Short mmCIF file of C-alpha atoms and ligand atoms in Angstrom, two decimals:
data_model
loop_
_atom_site.label_atom_id
_atom_site.label_comp_id
_atom_site.label_asym_id
_atom_site.label_seq_id
_atom_site.Cartn_x
_atom_site.Cartn_y
_atom_site.Cartn_z
CA MET A 14 0.91 17.59 4.06
CA SER A 15 2.87 17.45 0.82
CA VAL A 16 1.77 19.44 -2.22
CA ASN A 17 1.72 16.16 -4.15
CA LYS A 18 -0.81 14.46 -1.84
CA GLU A 19 -3.18 17.44 -1.66
CA ILE A 20 -4.03 17.63 -5.35
CA LYS A 21 -6.26 15.54 -7.63
CA LYS A 22 -4.53 16.38 -10.92
CA VAL A 23 -0.91 17.47 -11.27
CA THR A 24 -0.51 20.64 -13.35
CA THR A 25 2.45 22.84 -14.23
CA ASN A 26 1.29 25.04 -11.36
CA THR A 27 1.59 22.10 -8.95
CA LEU A 28 5.24 21.67 -9.98
CA HIS A 29 5.94 25.34 -9.25
CA LYS A 30 4.33 24.99 -5.81
CA MET A 31 6.45 21.89 -5.17
CA LYS A 32 9.62 23.81 -6.00
CA GLU A 33 8.57 26.63 -3.66
CA ALA A 34 7.80 24.12 -0.89
CA GLY A 35 11.10 22.28 -1.43
CA GLU A 36 9.24 19.08 -2.31
CA LYS A 37 11.04 16.96 -4.91
CA ILE A 38 9.28 16.29 -8.22
CA THR A 39 9.23 12.71 -9.54
CA MET A 40 9.19 11.95 -13.26
CA LEU A 41 9.51 8.66 -15.19
CA THR A 42 9.12 7.86 -18.85
CA ALA A 43 6.31 5.66 -20.19
CA TYR A 44 5.29 4.76 -23.72
CA ASP A 45 2.18 2.61 -23.42
CA PHE A 46 -1.22 2.32 -21.71
CA SER A 47 -0.38 -0.49 -19.25
CA PHE A 48 2.86 0.87 -17.78
CA ALA A 49 1.42 4.41 -17.73
CA GLY A 50 -1.40 3.05 -15.54
CA ILE A 51 1.06 1.37 -13.15
CA ILE A 52 3.28 4.46 -12.88
CA ASP A 53 0.41 6.93 -12.49
CA GLY A 54 -1.35 4.66 -9.98
CA ALA A 55 1.85 4.49 -7.90
CA GLY A 56 1.69 8.27 -7.46
CA ILE A 57 4.24 9.73 -9.87
CA ASP A 58 4.04 13.49 -10.48
CA VAL A 59 4.98 13.53 -14.17
CA ILE A 60 5.13 10.98 -17.00
CA LEU A 61 7.41 11.84 -19.89
CA VAL A 62 6.56 10.20 -23.20
CA GLY A 63 10.20 10.46 -24.19
CA ASP A 64 11.69 10.09 -27.62
CA SER A 65 13.80 7.45 -25.82
CA ALA A 66 10.94 5.28 -27.16
CA SER A 67 13.15 5.20 -30.24
CA ASN A 68 15.75 3.26 -28.19
CA VAL A 69 13.77 1.20 -25.70
CA MET A 70 10.59 0.50 -27.69
CA ALA A 71 11.86 0.41 -31.29
CA GLY A 72 15.46 -0.76 -30.73
CA HIS A 73 17.19 2.10 -32.55
CA GLU A 74 20.67 3.14 -31.48
CA THR A 75 19.69 6.83 -31.18
CA THR A 76 16.56 8.93 -30.65
CA LEU A 77 16.80 10.41 -34.15
CA PRO A 78 14.66 7.97 -36.19
CA ILE A 79 11.39 8.22 -34.23
CA THR A 80 8.72 10.18 -36.10
CA LEU A 81 6.03 12.61 -34.97
CA ASP A 82 3.34 10.07 -35.93
CA GLN A 83 5.06 7.40 -33.80
CA MET A 84 5.33 9.80 -30.82
CA ILE A 85 1.61 10.57 -31.23
CA TYR A 86 0.82 6.83 -31.11
CA HIS A 87 2.84 6.37 -27.88
CA ALA A 88 1.49 9.52 -26.23
CA SER A 89 -2.17 8.76 -26.95
CA SER A 90 -1.67 5.26 -25.49
CA VAL A 91 -0.12 6.75 -22.33
CA ILE A 92 -2.90 9.31 -21.93
CA ARG A 93 -5.52 6.54 -21.89
CA GLY A 94 -3.73 4.97 -18.90
CA VAL A 95 -3.38 8.10 -16.77
CA ASN A 96 -5.75 9.72 -14.25
CA ARG A 97 -3.68 12.07 -12.18
CA CYS A 98 -0.15 12.87 -13.30
CA LEU A 99 1.01 15.53 -15.73
CA VAL A 100 1.97 14.11 -19.14
CA VAL A 101 4.85 15.68 -21.09
CA VAL A 102 5.41 14.60 -24.71
CA ASP A 103 8.74 14.94 -26.52
CA LEU A 104 8.84 16.69 -29.89
CA PRO A 105 11.00 14.30 -31.93
CA PHE A 106 14.06 15.20 -33.99
CA GLY A 107 13.08 16.94 -37.22
CA SER A 108 9.69 18.11 -36.00
CA TYR A 109 10.79 21.54 -34.69
CA GLN A 110 14.36 22.44 -35.73
CA SER A 111 13.57 23.89 -39.18
CA ASN A 112 11.59 26.95 -38.07
CA SER A 113 9.16 28.17 -35.44
CA ASP A 114 6.05 27.68 -37.61
CA ILE A 115 6.90 24.01 -38.10
CA ALA A 116 7.66 23.71 -34.36
CA LEU A 117 4.26 25.19 -33.47
CA ALA A 118 2.47 22.93 -35.99
CA SER A 119 4.17 19.85 -34.45
CA ALA A 120 3.28 20.94 -30.90
CA ILE A 121 -0.34 21.52 -31.94
CA ARG A 122 -0.52 18.03 -33.49
CA ILE A 123 0.71 16.53 -30.20
CA MET A 124 -1.86 18.45 -28.16
CA LYS A 125 -4.81 17.78 -30.53
CA GLU A 126 -4.11 14.17 -31.43
CA THR A 127 -2.86 12.75 -28.10
CA GLY A 128 -4.59 14.67 -25.31
CA GLY A 129 -1.12 15.25 -23.81
CA HIS A 130 -0.79 18.19 -21.43
CA THR A 131 2.58 19.70 -22.36
CA ILE A 132 5.49 19.23 -24.77
CA LYS A 133 9.28 19.05 -24.32
CA LEU A 134 11.99 20.01 -26.78
CA GLU A 135 15.77 20.09 -26.65
CA GLY A 136 18.06 23.12 -26.82
CA GLY A 137 18.53 26.71 -25.66
CA GLU A 138 19.08 29.87 -27.66
CA GLU A 139 18.84 27.95 -30.99
CA VAL A 140 15.18 27.08 -30.39
CA ILE A 141 14.07 30.09 -28.32
CA GLU A 142 11.87 31.59 -31.03
CA SER A 143 10.03 28.28 -31.37
CA ILE A 144 9.55 28.05 -27.61
CA ARG A 145 8.12 31.58 -27.49
CA LYS A 146 5.70 30.79 -30.31
CA ILE A 147 4.52 27.50 -28.75
CA VAL A 148 4.08 29.12 -25.32
CA SER A 149 2.14 32.02 -26.94
CA ALA A 150 -0.26 29.46 -28.39
CA GLY A 151 -1.05 28.33 -24.84
CA ILE A 152 1.01 25.13 -24.91
CA PRO A 153 3.23 24.58 -21.84
CA VAL A 154 6.85 23.82 -22.76
CA MET A 155 9.50 21.88 -20.82
CA GLY A 156 13.07 22.68 -21.90
CA HIS A 157 15.99 20.24 -22.02
CA LEU A 158 19.65 21.29 -21.61
CA GLY A 159 23.01 19.58 -21.07
CA LEU A 160 23.27 16.27 -22.89
CA THR A 161 20.59 16.57 -25.56
CA PRO A 162 20.49 13.16 -27.28
CA GLN A 163 19.00 14.52 -30.53
CA SER A 164 22.39 16.25 -31.07
CA ILE A 165 24.44 13.12 -30.41
CA TYR A 166 26.24 13.30 -33.76
CA LYS A 167 27.33 16.87 -32.93
CA PHE A 168 28.63 15.82 -29.48
CA GLY A 169 30.13 12.52 -30.69
CA THR A 170 29.70 10.77 -27.31
CA TYR A 171 27.22 10.44 -24.43
CA THR A 172 29.73 11.76 -21.85
CA VAL A 173 29.00 14.44 -19.24
CA ARG A 174 28.36 17.92 -20.76
CA ALA A 175 29.29 21.43 -19.57
CA ARG A 176 32.42 20.47 -17.65
CA GLU A 177 34.30 23.29 -19.45
CA GLU A 178 33.57 26.88 -18.39
CA GLU A 179 32.50 28.02 -21.87
CA GLU A 180 29.83 25.33 -22.19
CA ALA A 181 28.77 25.81 -18.55
CA ASN A 182 28.29 29.55 -19.21
CA LYS A 183 26.17 28.83 -22.27
CA LEU A 184 24.05 26.45 -20.19
CA ARG A 185 23.58 29.14 -17.49
CA ARG A 186 22.51 31.65 -20.19
CA ASP A 187 20.22 29.13 -21.90
CA ALA A 188 18.49 28.25 -18.61
CA ARG A 189 17.69 31.94 -18.00
CA MET A 190 16.47 32.33 -21.59
CA LEU A 191 14.18 29.31 -21.30
CA GLU A 192 12.75 30.72 -18.07
CA GLU A 193 12.17 34.13 -19.70
CA ALA A 194 10.60 32.51 -22.78
CA GLY A 195 7.98 30.92 -20.49
CA CYS A 196 9.13 27.30 -20.08
CA PHE A 197 7.45 25.76 -17.02
CA ALA A 198 10.42 23.46 -16.21
CA ILE A 199 13.79 22.34 -17.59
CA VAL A 200 15.37 18.88 -17.80
CA LEU A 201 19.11 18.99 -17.00
CA GLU A 202 20.79 15.88 -18.39
CA LYS A 203 24.27 14.62 -17.50
CA ILE A 204 25.96 17.78 -16.22
CA PRO A 205 28.13 18.28 -13.11
CA ALA A 206 26.08 18.25 -9.88
CA ALA A 207 27.51 21.61 -8.75
CA LEU A 208 26.41 23.33 -11.97
CA ALA A 209 22.93 21.76 -11.76
CA LYS A 210 22.63 23.02 -8.17
CA GLU A 211 23.67 26.53 -9.15
CA VAL A 212 21.24 26.65 -12.10
CA SER A 213 18.39 25.21 -10.01
CA GLN A 214 18.91 27.91 -7.37
CA SER A 215 19.21 30.72 -9.92
CA ILE A 216 15.89 30.24 -11.74
CA SER A 217 12.31 30.21 -10.44
CA ILE A 218 11.07 27.29 -12.59
CA PRO A 219 11.73 23.68 -11.54
CA THR A 220 14.69 21.70 -12.88
CA ILE A 221 14.38 17.94 -13.37
CA GLY A 222 17.71 16.14 -13.35
CA ILE A 223 18.99 12.95 -14.94
CA GLY A 224 22.64 12.37 -14.09
CA ALA A 225 22.71 15.92 -12.70
CA GLY A 226 23.05 15.29 -8.96
CA PRO A 227 20.70 15.61 -5.97
CA ASP A 228 20.02 19.34 -5.97
CA CYS A 229 17.72 19.56 -8.98
CA ASP A 230 14.08 20.20 -8.04
CA GLY A 231 13.14 16.76 -9.33
CA GLN A 232 14.53 13.58 -10.88
CA VAL A 233 13.71 11.62 -14.02
CA LEU A 234 14.72 8.13 -15.17
CA VAL A 235 13.87 6.04 -18.21
CA MET A 236 11.39 3.40 -17.04
CA HIS A 237 13.11 0.53 -18.88
CA ASP A 238 16.41 1.32 -17.13
CA MET A 239 15.08 1.70 -13.58
CA LEU A 240 12.87 -1.41 -13.81
CA GLY A 241 15.69 -3.49 -15.29
CA ILE A 242 13.89 -4.28 -18.55
CA ASN A 243 17.06 -3.20 -20.32
CA THR A 244 20.00 -4.52 -18.36
CA GLU A 245 22.82 -3.57 -20.70
CA PHE A 246 22.60 0.20 -20.10
CA LYS A 247 24.30 0.85 -16.74
CA PRO A 248 25.46 4.46 -16.45
CA ARG A 249 26.73 5.66 -13.06
CA PHE A 250 23.65 7.83 -12.44
CA LEU A 251 21.19 4.96 -12.80
CA ARG A 252 19.61 3.20 -9.81
CA GLN A 253 17.98 -0.08 -10.91
CA TYR A 254 14.97 -0.90 -8.69
CA LEU A 255 13.98 -4.23 -10.23
CA ASN A 256 15.28 -6.84 -12.65
CA ILE A 257 12.25 -7.46 -14.85
CA HIS A 258 14.51 -8.90 -17.55
CA GLU A 259 15.59 -11.75 -15.27
CA GLN A 260 12.10 -12.36 -13.86
CA ALA A 261 10.36 -12.26 -17.25
CA SER A 262 12.96 -14.54 -18.78
CA ALA A 263 12.51 -17.10 -15.94
CA ALA A 264 8.71 -16.96 -16.38
CA VAL A 265 8.98 -17.56 -20.14
CA GLN A 266 11.38 -20.50 -19.57
CA GLN A 267 8.91 -22.03 -17.10
CA TYR A 268 6.04 -21.62 -19.61
CA ILE A 269 8.09 -23.36 -22.33
CA LYS A 270 8.85 -26.23 -19.92
CA ASP A 271 5.20 -26.58 -18.88
CA VAL A 272 3.92 -26.71 -22.49
CA LYS A 273 6.63 -29.17 -23.60
CA ALA A 274 5.90 -31.40 -20.57
CA LYS A 275 2.14 -31.33 -21.41
CA ASP A 276 1.57 -29.84 -17.95
CA PHE A 277 -0.09 -26.68 -19.34
CA PRO A 278 -3.02 -26.37 -19.71
CA ASN A 279 -4.20 -28.68 -16.91
CA ALA A 280 -7.73 -29.85 -16.15
CA THR A 281 -8.77 -26.57 -14.52
CA GLU A 282 -7.31 -24.45 -17.30
CA GLN A 283 -9.68 -25.60 -20.04
CA TYR A 284 -13.40 -25.55 -20.97
O1 KIV B 3 13.50 10.85 -24.02
C1 KIV B 3 13.76 10.75 -22.80
O2 KIV B 3 13.57 9.71 -22.16
C2 KIV B 3 14.32 11.93 -22.13
C3 KIV B 3 14.79 11.76 -20.72
C4 KIV B 3 16.10 11.06 -20.71
C5 KIV B 3 14.84 13.04 -20.00
O3 KIV B 3 14.40 12.97 -22.71
#
């Protein structure tokens, strides 16, 4: 029997047990009530209300513009659609970088106003004091290392991170620091598979990979990418399971045809 199937509600503890049992953790993003219900009902372990909402929901080029109030709106919608999975909510850019008091205040707003279960923030040593403070307040924290999209203007591109030894060493150190600070899991984004494997084996908390190879303790994808809602974004690490864009477009074209042809509504579709 898998750890996943045995439990009624997924908690941070469940994820630790899954790592110990060698059972992979599944995570997908969601931003609204309806898709959260579909994803939770299908048996996912974790939903991430990602700040990727800035890209896929609001159409911004980066994750930087989304606000704390907007994240709270998305997260509270997701929570109303979920029965079983663990919900992680991203702290958006600008809501935690200034100092640890502001970081804690933002995390508390997420927990109080959304009903979310945990928060995620990006970075290692630079944000360690904030992580300690949030964890001390009883709020579970997921870390995020490697490609951290809130720092895109520092990196300059979305290419693979930590290929060079110096950056790989910093990532190794940061992962240990996040574990010691009390993070319950860490997202590893777009780093070499061998480094992700080494880090995953060297810490006791689960790693969740995106573009980080098969040896992370779990995997995460952005829902819009894996369902083919967005079809322009095709990085090598992405597996697209559906082409909703094509199917939805065909359905809308058929609706237009039916209305223009006076075929919709028909005799049974009226009062
Ligand atoms: O915001 C997001 O969707 C994320 C995932 C890419 C991990 O942080």
